[in-house]
GROMACS .gro file of C-alpha atoms in nm:
model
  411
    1UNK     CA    1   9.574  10.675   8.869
    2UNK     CA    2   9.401  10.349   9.015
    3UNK     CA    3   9.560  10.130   8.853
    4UNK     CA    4   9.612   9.885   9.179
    5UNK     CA    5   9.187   9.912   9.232
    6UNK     CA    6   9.023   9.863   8.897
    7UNK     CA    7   8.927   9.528   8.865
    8UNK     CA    8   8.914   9.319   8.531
    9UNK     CA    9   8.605   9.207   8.354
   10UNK     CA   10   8.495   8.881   8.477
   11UNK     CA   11   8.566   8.978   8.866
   12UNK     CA   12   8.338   8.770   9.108
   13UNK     CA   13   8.242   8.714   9.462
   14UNK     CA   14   8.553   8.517   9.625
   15UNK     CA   15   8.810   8.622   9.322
   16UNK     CA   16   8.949   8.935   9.544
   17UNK     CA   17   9.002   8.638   9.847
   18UNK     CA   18   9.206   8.449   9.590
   19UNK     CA   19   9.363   8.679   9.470
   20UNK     CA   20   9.498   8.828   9.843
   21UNK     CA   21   9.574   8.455   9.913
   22UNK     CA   22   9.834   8.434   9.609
   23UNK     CA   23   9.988   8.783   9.642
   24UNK     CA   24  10.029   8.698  10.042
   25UNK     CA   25  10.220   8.363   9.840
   26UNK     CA   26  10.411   8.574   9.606
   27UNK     CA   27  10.526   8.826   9.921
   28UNK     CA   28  10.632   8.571  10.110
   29UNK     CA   29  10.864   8.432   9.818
   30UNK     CA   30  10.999   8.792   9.753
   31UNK     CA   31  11.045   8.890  10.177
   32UNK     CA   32  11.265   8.552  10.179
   33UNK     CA   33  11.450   8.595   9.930
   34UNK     CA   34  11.577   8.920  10.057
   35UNK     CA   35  11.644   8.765  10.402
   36UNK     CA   36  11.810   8.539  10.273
   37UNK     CA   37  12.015   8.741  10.058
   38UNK     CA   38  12.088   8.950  10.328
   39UNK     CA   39  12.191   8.638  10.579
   40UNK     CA   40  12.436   8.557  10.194
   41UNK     CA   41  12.553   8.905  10.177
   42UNK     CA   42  12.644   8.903  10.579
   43UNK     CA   43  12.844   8.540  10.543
   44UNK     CA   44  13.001   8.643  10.256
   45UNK     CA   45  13.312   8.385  10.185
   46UNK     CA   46  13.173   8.160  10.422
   47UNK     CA   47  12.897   8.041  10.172
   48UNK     CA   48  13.010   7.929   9.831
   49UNK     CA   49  12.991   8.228   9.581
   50UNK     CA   50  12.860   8.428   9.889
   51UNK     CA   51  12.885   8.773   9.670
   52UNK     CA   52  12.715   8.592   9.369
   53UNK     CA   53  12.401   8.454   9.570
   54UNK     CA   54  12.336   8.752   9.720
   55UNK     CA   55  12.295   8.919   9.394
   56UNK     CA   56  12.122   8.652   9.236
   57UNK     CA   57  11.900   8.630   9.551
   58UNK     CA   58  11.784   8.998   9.515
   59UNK     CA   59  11.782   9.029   9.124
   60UNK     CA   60  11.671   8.675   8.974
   61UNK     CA   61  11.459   8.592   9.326
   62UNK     CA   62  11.323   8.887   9.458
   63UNK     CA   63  11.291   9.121   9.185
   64UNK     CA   64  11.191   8.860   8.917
   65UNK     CA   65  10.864   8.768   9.151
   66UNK     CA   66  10.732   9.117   9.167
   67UNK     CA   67  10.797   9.191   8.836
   68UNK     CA   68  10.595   8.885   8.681
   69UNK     CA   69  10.318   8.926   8.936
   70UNK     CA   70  10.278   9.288   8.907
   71UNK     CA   71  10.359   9.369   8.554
   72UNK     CA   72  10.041   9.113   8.503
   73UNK     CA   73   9.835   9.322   8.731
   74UNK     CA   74   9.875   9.643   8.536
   75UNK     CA   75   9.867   9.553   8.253
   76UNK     CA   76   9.559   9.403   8.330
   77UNK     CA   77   9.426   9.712   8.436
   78UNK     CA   78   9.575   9.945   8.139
   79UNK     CA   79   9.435   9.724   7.878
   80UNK     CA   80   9.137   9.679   8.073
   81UNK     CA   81   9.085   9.318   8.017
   82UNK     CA   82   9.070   9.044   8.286
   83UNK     CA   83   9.319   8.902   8.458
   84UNK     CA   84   9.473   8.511   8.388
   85UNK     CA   85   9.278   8.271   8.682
   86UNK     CA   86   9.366   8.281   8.985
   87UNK     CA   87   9.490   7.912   8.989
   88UNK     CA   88   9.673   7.971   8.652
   89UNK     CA   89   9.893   8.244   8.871
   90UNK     CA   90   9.934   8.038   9.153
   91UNK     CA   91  10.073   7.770   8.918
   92UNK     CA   92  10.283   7.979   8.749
   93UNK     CA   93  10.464   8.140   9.086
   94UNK     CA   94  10.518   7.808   9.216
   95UNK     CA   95  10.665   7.698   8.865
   96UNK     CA   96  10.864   7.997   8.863
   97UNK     CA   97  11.033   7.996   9.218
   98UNK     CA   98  11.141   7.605   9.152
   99UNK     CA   99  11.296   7.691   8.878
  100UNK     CA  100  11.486   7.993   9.059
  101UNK     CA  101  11.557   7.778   9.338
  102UNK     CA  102  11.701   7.531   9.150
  103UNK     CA  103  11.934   7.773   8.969
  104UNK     CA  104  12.024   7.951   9.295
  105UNK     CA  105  12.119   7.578   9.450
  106UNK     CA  106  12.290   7.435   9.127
  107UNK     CA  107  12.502   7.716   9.066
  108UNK     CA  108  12.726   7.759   9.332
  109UNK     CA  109  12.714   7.351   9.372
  110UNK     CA  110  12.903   7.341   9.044
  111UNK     CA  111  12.577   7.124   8.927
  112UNK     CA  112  12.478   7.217   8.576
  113UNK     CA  113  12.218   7.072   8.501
  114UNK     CA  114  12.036   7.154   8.800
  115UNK     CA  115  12.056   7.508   8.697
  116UNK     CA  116  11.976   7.477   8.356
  117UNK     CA  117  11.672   7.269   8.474
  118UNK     CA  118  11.597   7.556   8.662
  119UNK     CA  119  11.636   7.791   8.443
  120UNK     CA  120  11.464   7.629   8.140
  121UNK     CA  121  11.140   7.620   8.403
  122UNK     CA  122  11.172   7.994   8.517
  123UNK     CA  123  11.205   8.082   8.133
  124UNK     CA  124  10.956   7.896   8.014
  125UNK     CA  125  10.744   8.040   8.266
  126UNK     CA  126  10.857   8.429   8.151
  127UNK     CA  127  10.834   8.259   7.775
  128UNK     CA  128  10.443   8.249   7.865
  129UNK     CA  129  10.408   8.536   8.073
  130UNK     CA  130  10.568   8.767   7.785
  131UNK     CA  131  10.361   8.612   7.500
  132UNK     CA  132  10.043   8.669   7.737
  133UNK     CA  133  10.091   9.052   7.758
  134UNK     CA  134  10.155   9.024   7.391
  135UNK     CA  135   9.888   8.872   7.306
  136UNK     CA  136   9.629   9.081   7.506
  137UNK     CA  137   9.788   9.389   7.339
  138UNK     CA  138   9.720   9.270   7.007
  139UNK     CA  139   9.375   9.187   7.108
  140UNK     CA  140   9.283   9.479   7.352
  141UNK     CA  141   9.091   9.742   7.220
  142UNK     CA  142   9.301  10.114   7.234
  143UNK     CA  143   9.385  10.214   7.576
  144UNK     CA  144   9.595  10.548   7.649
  145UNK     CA  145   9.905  10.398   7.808
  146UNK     CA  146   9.879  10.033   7.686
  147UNK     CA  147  10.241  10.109   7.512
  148UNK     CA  148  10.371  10.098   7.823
  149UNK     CA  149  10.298   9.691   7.846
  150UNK     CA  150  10.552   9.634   7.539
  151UNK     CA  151  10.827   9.729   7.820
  152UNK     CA  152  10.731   9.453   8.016
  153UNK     CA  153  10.758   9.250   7.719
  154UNK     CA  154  11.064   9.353   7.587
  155UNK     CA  155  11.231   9.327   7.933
  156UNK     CA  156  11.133   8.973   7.937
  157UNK     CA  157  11.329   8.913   7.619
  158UNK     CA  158  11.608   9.012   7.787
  159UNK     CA  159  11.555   8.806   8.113
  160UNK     CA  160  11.544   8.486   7.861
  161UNK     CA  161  11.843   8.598   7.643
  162UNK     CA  162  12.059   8.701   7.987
  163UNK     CA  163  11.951   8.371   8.172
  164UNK     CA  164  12.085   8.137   7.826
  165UNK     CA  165  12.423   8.382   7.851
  166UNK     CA  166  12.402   8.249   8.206
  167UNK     CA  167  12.375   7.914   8.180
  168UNK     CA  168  12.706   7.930   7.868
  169UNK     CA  169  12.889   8.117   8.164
  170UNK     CA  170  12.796   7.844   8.431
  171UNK     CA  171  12.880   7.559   8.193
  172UNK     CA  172  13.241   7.671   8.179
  173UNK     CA  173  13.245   7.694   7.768
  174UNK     CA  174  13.363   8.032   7.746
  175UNK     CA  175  13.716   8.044   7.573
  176UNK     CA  176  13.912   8.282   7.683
  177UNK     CA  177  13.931   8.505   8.040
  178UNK     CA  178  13.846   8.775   7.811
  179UNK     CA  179  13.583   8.631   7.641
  180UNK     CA  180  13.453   8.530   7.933
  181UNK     CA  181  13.441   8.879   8.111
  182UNK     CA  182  13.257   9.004   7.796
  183UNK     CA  183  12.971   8.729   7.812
  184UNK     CA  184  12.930   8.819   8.162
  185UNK     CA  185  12.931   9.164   8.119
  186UNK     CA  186  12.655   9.134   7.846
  187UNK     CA  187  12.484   8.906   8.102
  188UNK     CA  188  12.442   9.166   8.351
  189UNK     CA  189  12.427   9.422   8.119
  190UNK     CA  190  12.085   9.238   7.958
  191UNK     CA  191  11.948   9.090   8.347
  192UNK     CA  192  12.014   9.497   8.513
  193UNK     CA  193  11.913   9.713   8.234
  194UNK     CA  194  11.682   9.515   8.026
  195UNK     CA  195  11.426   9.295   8.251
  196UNK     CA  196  11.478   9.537   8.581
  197UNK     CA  197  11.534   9.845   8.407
  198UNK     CA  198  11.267   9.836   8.096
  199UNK     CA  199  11.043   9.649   8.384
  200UNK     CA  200  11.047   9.963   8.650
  201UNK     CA  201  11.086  10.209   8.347
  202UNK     CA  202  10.768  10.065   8.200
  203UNK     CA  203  10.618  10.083   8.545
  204UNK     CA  204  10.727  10.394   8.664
  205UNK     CA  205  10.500  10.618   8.380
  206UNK     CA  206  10.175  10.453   8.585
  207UNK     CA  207  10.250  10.404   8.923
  208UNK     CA  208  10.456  10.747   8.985
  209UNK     CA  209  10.157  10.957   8.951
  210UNK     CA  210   9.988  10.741   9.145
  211UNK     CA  211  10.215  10.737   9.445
  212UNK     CA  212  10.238  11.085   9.437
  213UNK     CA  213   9.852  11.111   9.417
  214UNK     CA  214   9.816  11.317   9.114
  215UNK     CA  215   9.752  11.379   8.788
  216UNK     CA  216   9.915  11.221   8.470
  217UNK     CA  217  10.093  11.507   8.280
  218UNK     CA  218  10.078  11.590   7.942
  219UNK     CA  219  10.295  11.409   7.694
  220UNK     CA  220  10.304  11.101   7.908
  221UNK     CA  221  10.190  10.913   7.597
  222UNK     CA  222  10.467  11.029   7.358
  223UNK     CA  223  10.734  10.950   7.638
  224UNK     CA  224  10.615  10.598   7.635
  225UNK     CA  225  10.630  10.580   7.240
  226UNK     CA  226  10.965  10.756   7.212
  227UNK     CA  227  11.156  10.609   7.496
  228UNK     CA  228  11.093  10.229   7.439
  229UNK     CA  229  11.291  10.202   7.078
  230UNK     CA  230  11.562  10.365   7.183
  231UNK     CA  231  11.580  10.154   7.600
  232UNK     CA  232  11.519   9.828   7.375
  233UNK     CA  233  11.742   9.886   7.065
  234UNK     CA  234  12.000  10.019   7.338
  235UNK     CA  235  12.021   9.731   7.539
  236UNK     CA  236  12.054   9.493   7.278
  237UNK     CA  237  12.297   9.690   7.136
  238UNK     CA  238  12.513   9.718   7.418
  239UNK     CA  239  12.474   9.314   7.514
  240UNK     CA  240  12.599   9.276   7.167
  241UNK     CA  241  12.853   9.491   7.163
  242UNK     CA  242  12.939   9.396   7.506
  243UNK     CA  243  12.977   8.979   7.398
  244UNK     CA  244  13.148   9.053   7.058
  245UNK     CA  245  13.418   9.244   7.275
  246UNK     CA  246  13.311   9.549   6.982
  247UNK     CA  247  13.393   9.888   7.217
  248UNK     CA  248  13.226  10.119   6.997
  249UNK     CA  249  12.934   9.924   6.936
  250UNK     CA  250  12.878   9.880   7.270
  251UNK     CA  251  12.924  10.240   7.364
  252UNK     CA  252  12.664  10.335   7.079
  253UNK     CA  253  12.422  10.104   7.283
  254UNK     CA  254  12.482  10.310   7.595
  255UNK     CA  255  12.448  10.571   7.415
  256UNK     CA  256  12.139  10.517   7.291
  257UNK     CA  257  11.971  10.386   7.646
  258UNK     CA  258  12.071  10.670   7.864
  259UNK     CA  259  11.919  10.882   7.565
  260UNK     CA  260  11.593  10.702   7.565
  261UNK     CA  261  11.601  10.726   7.956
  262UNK     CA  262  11.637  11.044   7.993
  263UNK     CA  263  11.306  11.098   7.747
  264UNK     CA  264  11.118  10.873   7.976
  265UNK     CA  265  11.232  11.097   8.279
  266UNK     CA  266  11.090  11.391   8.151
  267UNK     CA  267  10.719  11.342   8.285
  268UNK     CA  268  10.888  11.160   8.568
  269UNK     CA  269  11.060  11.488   8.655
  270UNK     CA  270  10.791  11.694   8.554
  271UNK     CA  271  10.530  11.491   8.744
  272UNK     CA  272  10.771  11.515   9.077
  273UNK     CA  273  10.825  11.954   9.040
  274UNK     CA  274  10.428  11.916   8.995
  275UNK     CA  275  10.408  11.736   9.325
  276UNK     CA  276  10.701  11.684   9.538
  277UNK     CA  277  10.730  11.361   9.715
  278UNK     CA  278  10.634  11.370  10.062
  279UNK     CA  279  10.584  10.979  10.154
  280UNK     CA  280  10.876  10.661  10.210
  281UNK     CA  281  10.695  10.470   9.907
  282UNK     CA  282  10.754  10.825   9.638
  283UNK     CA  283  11.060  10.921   9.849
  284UNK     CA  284  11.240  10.552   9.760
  285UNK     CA  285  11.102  10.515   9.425
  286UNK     CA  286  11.295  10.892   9.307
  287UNK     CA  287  11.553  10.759   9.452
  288UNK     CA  288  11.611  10.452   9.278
  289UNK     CA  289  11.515  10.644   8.926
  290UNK     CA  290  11.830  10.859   9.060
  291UNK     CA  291  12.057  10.558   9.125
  292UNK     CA  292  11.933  10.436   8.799
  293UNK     CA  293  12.044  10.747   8.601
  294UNK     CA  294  12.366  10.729   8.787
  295UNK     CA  295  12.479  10.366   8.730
  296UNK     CA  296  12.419  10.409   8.342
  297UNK     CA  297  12.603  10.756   8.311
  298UNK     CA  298  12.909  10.608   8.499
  299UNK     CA  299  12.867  10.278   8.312
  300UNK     CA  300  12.894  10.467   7.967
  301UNK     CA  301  13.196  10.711   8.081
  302UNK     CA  302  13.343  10.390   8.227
  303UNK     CA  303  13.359  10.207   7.867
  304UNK     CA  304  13.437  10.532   7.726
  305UNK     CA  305  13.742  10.519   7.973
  306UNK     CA  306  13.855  10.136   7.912
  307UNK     CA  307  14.106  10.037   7.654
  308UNK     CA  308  13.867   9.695   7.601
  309UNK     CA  309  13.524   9.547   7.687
  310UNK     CA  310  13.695   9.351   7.922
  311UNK     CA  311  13.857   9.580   8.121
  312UNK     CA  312  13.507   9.773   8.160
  313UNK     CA  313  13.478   9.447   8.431
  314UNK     CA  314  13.707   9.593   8.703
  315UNK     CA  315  13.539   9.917   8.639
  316UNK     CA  316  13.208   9.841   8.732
  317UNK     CA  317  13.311   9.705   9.042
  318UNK     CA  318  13.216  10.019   9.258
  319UNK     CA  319  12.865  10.024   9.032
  320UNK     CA  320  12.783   9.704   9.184
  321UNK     CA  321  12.565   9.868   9.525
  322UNK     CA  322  12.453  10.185   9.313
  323UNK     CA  323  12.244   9.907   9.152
  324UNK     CA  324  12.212   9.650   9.313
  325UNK     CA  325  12.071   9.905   9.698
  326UNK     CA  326  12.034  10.179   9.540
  327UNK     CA  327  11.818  10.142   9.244
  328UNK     CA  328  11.692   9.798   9.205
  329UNK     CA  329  11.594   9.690   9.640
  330UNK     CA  330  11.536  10.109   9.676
  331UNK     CA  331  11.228  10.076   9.378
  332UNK     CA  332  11.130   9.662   9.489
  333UNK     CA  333  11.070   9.806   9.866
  334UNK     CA  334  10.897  10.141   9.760
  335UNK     CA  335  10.683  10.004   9.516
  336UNK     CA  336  10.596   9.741   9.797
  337UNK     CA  337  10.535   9.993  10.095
  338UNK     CA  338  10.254  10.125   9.840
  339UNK     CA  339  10.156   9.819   9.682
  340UNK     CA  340  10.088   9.622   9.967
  341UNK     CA  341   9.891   9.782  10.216
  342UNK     CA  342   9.624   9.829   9.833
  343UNK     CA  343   9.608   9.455   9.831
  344UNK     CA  344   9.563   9.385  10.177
  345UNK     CA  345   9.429   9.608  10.311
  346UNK     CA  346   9.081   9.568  10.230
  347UNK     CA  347   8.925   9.967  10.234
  348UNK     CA  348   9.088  10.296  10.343
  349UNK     CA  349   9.102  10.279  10.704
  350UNK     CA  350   9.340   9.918  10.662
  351UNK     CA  351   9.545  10.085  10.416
  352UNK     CA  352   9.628  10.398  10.685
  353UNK     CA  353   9.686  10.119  10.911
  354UNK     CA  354   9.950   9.873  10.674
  355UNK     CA  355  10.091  10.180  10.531
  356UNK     CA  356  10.133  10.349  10.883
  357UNK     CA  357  10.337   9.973  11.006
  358UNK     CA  358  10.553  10.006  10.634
  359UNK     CA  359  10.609  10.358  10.696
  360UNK     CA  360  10.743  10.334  11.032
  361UNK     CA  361  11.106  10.571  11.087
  362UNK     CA  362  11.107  10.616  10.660
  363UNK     CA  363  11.314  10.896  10.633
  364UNK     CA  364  11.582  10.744  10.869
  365UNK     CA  365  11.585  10.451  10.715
  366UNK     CA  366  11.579  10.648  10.358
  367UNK     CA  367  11.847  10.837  10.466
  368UNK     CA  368  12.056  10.523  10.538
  369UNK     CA  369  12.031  10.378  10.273
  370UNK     CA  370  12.144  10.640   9.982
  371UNK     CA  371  12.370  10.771  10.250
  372UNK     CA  372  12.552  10.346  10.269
  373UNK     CA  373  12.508  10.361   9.874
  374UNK     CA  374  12.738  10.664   9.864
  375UNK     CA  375  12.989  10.568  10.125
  376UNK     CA  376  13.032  10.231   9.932
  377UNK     CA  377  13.070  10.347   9.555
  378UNK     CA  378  13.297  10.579   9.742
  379UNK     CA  379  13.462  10.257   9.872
  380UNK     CA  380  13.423  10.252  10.232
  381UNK     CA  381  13.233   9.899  10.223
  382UNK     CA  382  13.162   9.834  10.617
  383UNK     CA  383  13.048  10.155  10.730
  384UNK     CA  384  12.839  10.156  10.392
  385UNK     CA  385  12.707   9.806  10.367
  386UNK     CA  386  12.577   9.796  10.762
  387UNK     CA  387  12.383  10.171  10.676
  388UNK     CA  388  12.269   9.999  10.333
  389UNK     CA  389  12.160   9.706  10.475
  390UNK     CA  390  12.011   9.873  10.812
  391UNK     CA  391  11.782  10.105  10.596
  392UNK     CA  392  11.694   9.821  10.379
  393UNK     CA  393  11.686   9.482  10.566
  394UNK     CA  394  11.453   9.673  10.824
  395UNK     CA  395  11.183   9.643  10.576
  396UNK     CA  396  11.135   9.304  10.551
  397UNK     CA  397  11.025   9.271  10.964
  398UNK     CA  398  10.804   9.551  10.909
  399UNK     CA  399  10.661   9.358  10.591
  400UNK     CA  400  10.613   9.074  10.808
  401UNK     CA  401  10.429   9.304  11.086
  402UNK     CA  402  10.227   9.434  10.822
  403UNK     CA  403  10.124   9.147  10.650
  404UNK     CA  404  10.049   9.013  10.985
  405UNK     CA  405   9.828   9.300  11.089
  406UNK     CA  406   9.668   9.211  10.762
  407UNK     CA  407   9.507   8.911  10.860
  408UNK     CA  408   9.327   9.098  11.171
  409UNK     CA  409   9.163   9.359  10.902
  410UNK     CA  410   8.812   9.277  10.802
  411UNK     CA  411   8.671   9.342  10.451
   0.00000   0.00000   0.00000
């Protein structure tokens, strides 16, 4: 527990202003990008690779921002060492959303190189963020849950490896429709499960406690040792598997990911009996750690189903919101309703006040939006989409009011 409040060594007078000052930046990259895949999502064939942007919007914008800024800040605190400067992190986001930009614009533009301009900036950019965390590993002196900072690592491997699959897909060099179904599948397979899924995984040991208010259990430490081999050797696995068109190889992946999952769930589950969720931020974060669980079982029985890798495509159709709502904007907004009235807001009585605005008609809006995941992997996509987005899109204006409310609190 604390993780969000203990400062690194070095702190000084004015660093805390700073450091509000680029997370309000980083928030206000991640709250657009969700409008504005929402507004994508809403147009739909009206805007060129409507369904497309509005995934990319979500995953590579939204997601990608919060998981470089905050897999920084704990491991920061886990390892106990200080955080990079303040001007080195306000570098790097900028860096980092013009290169997503420029992917997200060059893309559907059919311009190439504009994309892979983008996307050689972003990487680079994750390139330096991953061998930071490395490095301070190495270097740190033995902390009890520093293992859990090799997820974030890891899960930026598979950012850079699914972003250069990318970039071969959006070049137009794949041979045949087959083999191009297969390096897309291993695409998503390495951008969904590897740098989302190792990323909230990693995450989830720390901050789920801490949501909940409570105490670590025991055997949180072995979890994090005997989950990460099999989530990282799985997901490579399966991405290879996947791209080679090799079935069996790529069920074996599966195979082994849901089994190194479901280790990592045990103090998650054990944790939540201890102390059952009773707030929107714990509420949304067990349910995306459900969705997750569910979009990787019916992943691996839908392989186990196909005749080919390729055919596994059509399958996953229905999969699409179960990830996309219900597991990876579910966790992004829960994580946020707690994370960001701890930035901003400056002592206990602003935090009751942010957390009270972020809070505002949760289980409605909770409700909504596993109740619009289930009508749409059922296939019912109106109905399903307008209670997804409704329970979802309503964050972002309370975000705003929040954030607003922010500036009014004194420190």
């Amino acid at each position: 527990m604390g993780l969000t409040a203990r400062p690194g060594r070095g702190s000084r007078p004015g660093r805390g202003t700073r450091r509000a000052r680029r997370h309000l930046l980083v928030a206000t990259f991640v709250l657009g990008y969700l409008a504005a895949g929402g507004v994508a999502l809403a147009l739909g064939d009206r805007v060129a690779m409507g369904g497309w942007l509005a995934l990319h919007l979500v995953l590579l914008g939204a997601a990608t921002n919060a998981i470089v800024v905050w897999s920084e800040h704990f491991a920061a605190a886990l390892l106990r060492t200080a955080p990079v400067s303040e001007r080195a992190a306000t570098l790097r986001a900028l860096a980092l959303n013009l290169g997503i930009v420029a992917v997200l614009a060059g893309v559907p533009t059919g311009r190439t190189a504009l994309a892979a301009a983008g996307a050689g900036l972003a990487g680079v950019v994750v390139l330096v963020h991953a061998l930071t965390l490395a490095f301070r590993i190495t270097g740190a002196l033995p902390a009890r849950l520093s293992g859990t900072v090799w997820f974030y690592v890891a899960a930026a491997a598979s950012l850079l490896l699914g972003m250069g699959l990318g970039l071969w897909l959006a070049g137009g060099v794949a041979g045949s429709a087959d083999e191009y179904l297969a390096l897309r599948l291993a695409h998503v397979h390495l951008n969904v499960l590897g740098w989302v899924g190792l990323a909230v995984v990693g995450t989830q040991f720390t901050l789920w406690p801490t949501v909940l208010r409570t105490h670590m259990v025991p055997g949180l430490e072995a979890a994090v040792r005997q989950s990460l081999p099999p989530l990282v050797g799985g997901v490579a696995l399966a991405a290879v598997g996947l791209a080679l068109q090799q079935r069996l190889v790529a069920l074996a992946g599966l195979a082994a990911y849901a089994a190194g999952l479901a280790v990592a769930l045990v103090p998650f589950v054990r944790t939540a009996w201890r102390r059952p969720p009773r707030t929107a931020a714990a509420w949304m974060l067990g349910a995306g750690m459900a969705w997750l669980v569910a979009a990787v079982l019916a992943d691996l029985g839908a392989l186990a189903a196909s005749a080919g890798v390729a055919d596994l495509d059509g399958r996953l159709a229905r999969l699409v919101p179960a990830v996309v709502a219900g597991f990876a904007l579910q966790t992004l907004t829960g994580a946020l309703t707690y994370l960001l009235p701890v930035v901003f807001g400056r002592g206990a009585a602003g935090n009751r006040r942010l957390t009270g605005i972020l809070e505002w008609g949760w289980p409605a809006r909770v409700a909504a939006v596993n109740l619009g995941v289930v009508v749409l992997v059922a296939g019912v996509s109106t109905i399903g989409w307008w209670l997804a987005g409704l329970g979802l899109g309503s964050f972002v204006p309370l975000a705003v009011a929040a954030l607003v409310a922010a500036r009014g609190i004194q420190p």
